[in-house]
Structures are given as structure tokens and as C-alpha cells.
Amino acid sequence: MTTLRRSVVAGSLATALVATIAPAAGATDSTPEEPPRQRATPQATTAQPEIAHDVPERYAEQRLSWHPCSEDELGSPPPEQYDLECATYLTPKDWNEADSGESITIAVSRLKAEGESTASVLTNPGGPGAPGRDFPLRLAEQDRLRRHQDVIGFDPRGTGHSTNITCGGAIGTGDSLDPRDRSRENLDLILDATEYAADSCQVKSGDLGPLINTFQTTHDMDLLRTLLGRDKINWVGYSAGTWLGAHYAQRFPDHTGRFVLDSSTEFTTTWQRSFDWQPLGFERRWREDFLPWMARYDEQYGFGDSGERARQTYEQVRAALAEKPVELDGQKVGPNELDSAIAGMLYSKSAFPSLAEYLVSLRELTGKDRRIASTAALDNVRKLLENTKARGPQPLVVDNGHGAQQYDDAYDASFWTIPCNEGRWFGNRMTATWQSELMGRQWPLLGWGWLIQPCIFWKGKPIDLPKLDGEGVPPTLIVQSENDPATPIEGARRAHEKFAGSRMITVTDEGDHGIYAGDNPAVDKVVEDYLVDGIVPEDQSIPGSPLPTPNGTNGS
């Protein structure tokens, strides 16, 4: 993430990297057979599932009225080639007082199995709090998975077409302030804007706000399991969806089927410690993957013939934007918008050509004579502004592959509210300033923005997080790329080490955020051996996919 205008930021600075986990040993020459593989629990097909604990009958006896999703229900036209169905159900507003009679609505979706349905796999794109009703479309082409499993999506409580919360549009009120300006006046303005937005979130979301947390959402999920007629559910959660999936598995192990945690948060610790690794992760992806890639094609881009020279050119462009932002069609591109766009396009190598063109265009638009900038440069920047909200960093969320990500105030509000509502968050204005100074010097792309920490201003005691150790949980599968920017591998390795029974696929020479159902058939096979056939893999490494060429085709 960049300067964390959308994202939550962290507290104490993490300083040490953990050792790399070695791949599991394979077969020797004298034993050519495959290494022994454990099988997961067989899939339950019962039509009379166990009802979630302490669920009043009026909730447990609901029926999901499936119907073709409309444009209004998805927020965009539904793809004609897929029969995505929608429904809603009621859930207790507060699971600690389920009998109180107060309810909220949860919006769900379904891609039906192509053949006989024997299981349901719930999906989640991350966030935390990202709308996921359209997210089953990411798995629409996974024929092996869809043969006998319904793919389920949902908008978590607080966001999307479920009952919403809001910050009243207050998030982003300090967007024009560059955190690299370390004057006392500027830093105070940024901190004041963050405090104002945090207060607004709590006031505007009312009594529902404190109930937007992982504890409540996992209970909503278990009620959904009951309504789907399943004794167990499977799970494909990406990014912050790994946090949600791991918490469900620990809380409801008897109803946990085959859980895939892709691009994993460090779900065994606090949100604060998990987020603290992001400046390192984005800096590594920027310097080790993107900038050398752009330099390799310097004959085309002319941005610098080495990664460091290309980075220095970026610094020149950023400084020019700080002095005088580019304005197009009433929209501004300043240094924060530049860094936000860079962070967003580091999530996937497929965006590298677009990011390179964007940087080249901005260099032209910030040149000595801005008045004679080419039409192509203007169009490139305008196109990016149309396709993204350059208001701040991208969240821990994976695109569904169909361009249907939603960005609205309810999502912004959920993205701040969930981490601030659960687990302790340490810090104050002084420590946030100090930490962002240290991070900025080490990892300048995003580190300076670690000043924006809404949770240090959150009022009220957060709920305690349960201990996540995996004890009693069926084997789970973590999938992680080495240079993932948003959920750095150091945190995923620590979660794997602490979560009993987990397995980990490390995708080498890769930095994409969101691997399964992407562009790596070898990863897809291991994941679906597990999801479909119940074969639990050993820890192993799988090579990543090649970086693209400037025209967008696969390169090397």
C-alpha cells in the first residue's frame, strides 16, 4: 500500500526477517514413487447439516431464494456467459445477543456446479471487508473445481449490498498532503485529518460499527453454511481473506473442509504487526521486480537503463508533481496519486506495461514545457484515472479478473473499522511520526505514509483476538509468492510455522498477489488436488510465471 489513505497502517516497526523455509524433500533415486500424501477429510454431502450453535430457529430455517443476479445487485452488468445467481439472508446483528430480534442483511451469490453438487466453496477477495458477491467469477474457468462444487461469494457485513456502515466520506480528507513533507505543520495536518476521519467512522456507523469484526463475520459464514445445506464448507480466501478463513477454521473446526489461504496475511498475530511488513514488501517488489524489468526495455521506455537509474527518474517525476500537480478533466495527479497508482499496479505483473507507460507519460507531462505534451501521454494518464481511484493505496484485495472491484464508502469504512475493532493497536501521534520516519528512510515508496494510522485514534476497547494455532483444525493450504508486495512472505512463513497442520506452497521468482486461478497451471494442479480430491501436499516450491513483454505477452 502507499501512503495509507485507504488502508490501515501499523504501529511498531518490525526489524528482523525470519529464515526461509526449505522445500520438502522429494523422492530419491531409489524410491521413484511420489512422496506419501495425506488426504483431507472426505467431503460431506448431508442434506441436514448441523445447525450453527445458538442460532434462533427463525435464522436457521431461512431459505435462500436464488435468482439471476441483476446489474443493481452486482454493481456492474453480470457477465452473460456465466449464470451467477444472487440471494440474501438475515443474520443476527450481534451474535452475542442473537435472540434480541435485531437483524442485518447479508448478500450472497452462487455459481452452480456443472454436474452434481457435492460441496460448496466459499470465496473472499480480502480487504478486510471487500465486497465479494461478484468474486466467484474469478473461479469461473476452473473446470475441475466447478465439476462438483458450487462457488459461493458474499459481501461481508458492513459493505457491498449487505447492511452497510459509513465514514460519511471522511476518509481521504488529507489526500492532498504529501507525507514526505516533514514540516511540523504538514505532519499535524495529516494526523488531524486521520483523527477526524477515524472519529467520523465511529460516529456515522453508529451502533453497528463495533459489530463489524471478524468474530461476527465468521458466525455469519457459519449460518450461511447451514443455509447451504452443508456440514462442512471449503474456502478460497485471498489476502485478508486468509485472515477470515483462518479465524473461521479455528472457531469452527468441525465445519472446516478444505481451506486455501492464498497470499497470506500473518493471521497468527495482530493486524498491526501484519500490516507493518507492507512497506518492505512493496519496496522489494518495486526495486527487485518492476524497475529492473522496465530498465530491461529501456530502448522502448527511455526511463533508465538500470533499476536504480529508473528509480531516480521516478524521483524526479515525483518531485515535479509535488511542486506542480498535473490536472486532467478536473482530476489531479500529485505525488500521492502517483505512489498510489504504482502500488496498485505492483500487485500483478500483467500491469507492468501499463505502469511503465504511465510513468513515461507523467515524465512527459512534467517536462520543461507541459503545454506541448503529446496526446498519447494525456490519454495514458486519463485512462488510468478512469480505471482507478488514485486516492490512496490499494487494499489487501485480489481482483476477480473481470474488472468488477467495487470502491465505495462502505468498503473504505469496513477497511478501517475491522482492524481497529479487534486486537490491540499500540501507538500515538509521536510514535506514528517516528515510525514513518524510519520506514520512509528504509522503504521510501510507502514508508513515509505509515504516518496515517486511524487505529491510534479509535475510541473504545477492541475485542480480544483468539489464539490461532491450528490445533484441532484440518490441514490448510497456504499459497505464497516470494515477492508478494501486500502480504510479504515473512509473515506468511511465520503464520505457517505457528498454525499446526498447515502446508505451504512457495512460488519462486514470482511477486503476484493472488496466485490460484491466475496464470500458473502447476500451482492450480496442487491446489485442486487438495480442493477437489482431498490430497494434502507437502511443503514445496513451484516456479512462478514469466514476466510480460512491453506488449503484454508472456516473456521471460
PDB file of C-alpha atoms in Angstrom, residues 170-175 177 188-198 416 429 457:
ATOM      1  CA  ALA A 170     -14.373  11.491   5.634  1.00  0.00           C
ATOM      2  CA  ILE A 171     -11.614   9.090   4.584  1.00  0.00           C
ATOM      3  CA  GLY A 172      -9.291  10.887   2.205  1.00  0.00           C
ATOM      4  CA  THR A 173      -9.755  14.393   3.588  1.00  0.00           C
ATOM      5  CA  GLY A 174      -5.969  14.725   3.831  1.00  0.00           C
ATOM      6  CA  ASP A 175      -5.183  13.301   0.400  1.00  0.00           C
ATOM      7  CA  LEU A 177      -0.898  16.370   1.871  1.00  0.00           C
ATOM      8  CA  ASP A 188       0.000  17.828  12.176  1.00  0.00           C
ATOM      9  CA  LEU A 189      -2.437  18.425   9.304  1.00  0.00           C
ATOM     10  CA  ILE A 190      -2.127  14.779   8.197  1.00  0.00           C
ATOM     11  CA  LEU A 191      -2.597  13.496  11.730  1.00  0.00           C
ATOM     12  CA  ASP A 192      -5.560  15.843  12.289  1.00  0.00           C
ATOM     13  CA  ALA A 193      -7.203  14.611   9.059  1.00  0.00           C
ATOM     14  CA  THR A 194      -6.681  10.989  10.119  1.00  0.00           C
ATOM     15  CA  GLU A 195      -8.164  11.641  13.562  1.00  0.00           C
ATOM     16  CA  TYR A 196     -11.147  13.428  12.018  1.00  0.00           C
ATOM     17  CA  ALA A 197     -11.803  10.507   9.658  1.00  0.00           C
ATOM     18  CA  ALA A 198     -11.467   7.933  12.465  1.00  0.00           C
ATOM     19  CA  TRP A 416     -10.581   0.871   8.635  1.00  0.00           C
ATOM     20  CA  ARG A 429       0.967  10.770  17.264  1.00  0.00           C
ATOM     21  CA  PHE A 457      -7.379   7.406  17.394  1.00  0.00           C
TER      22      PHE A 457
END
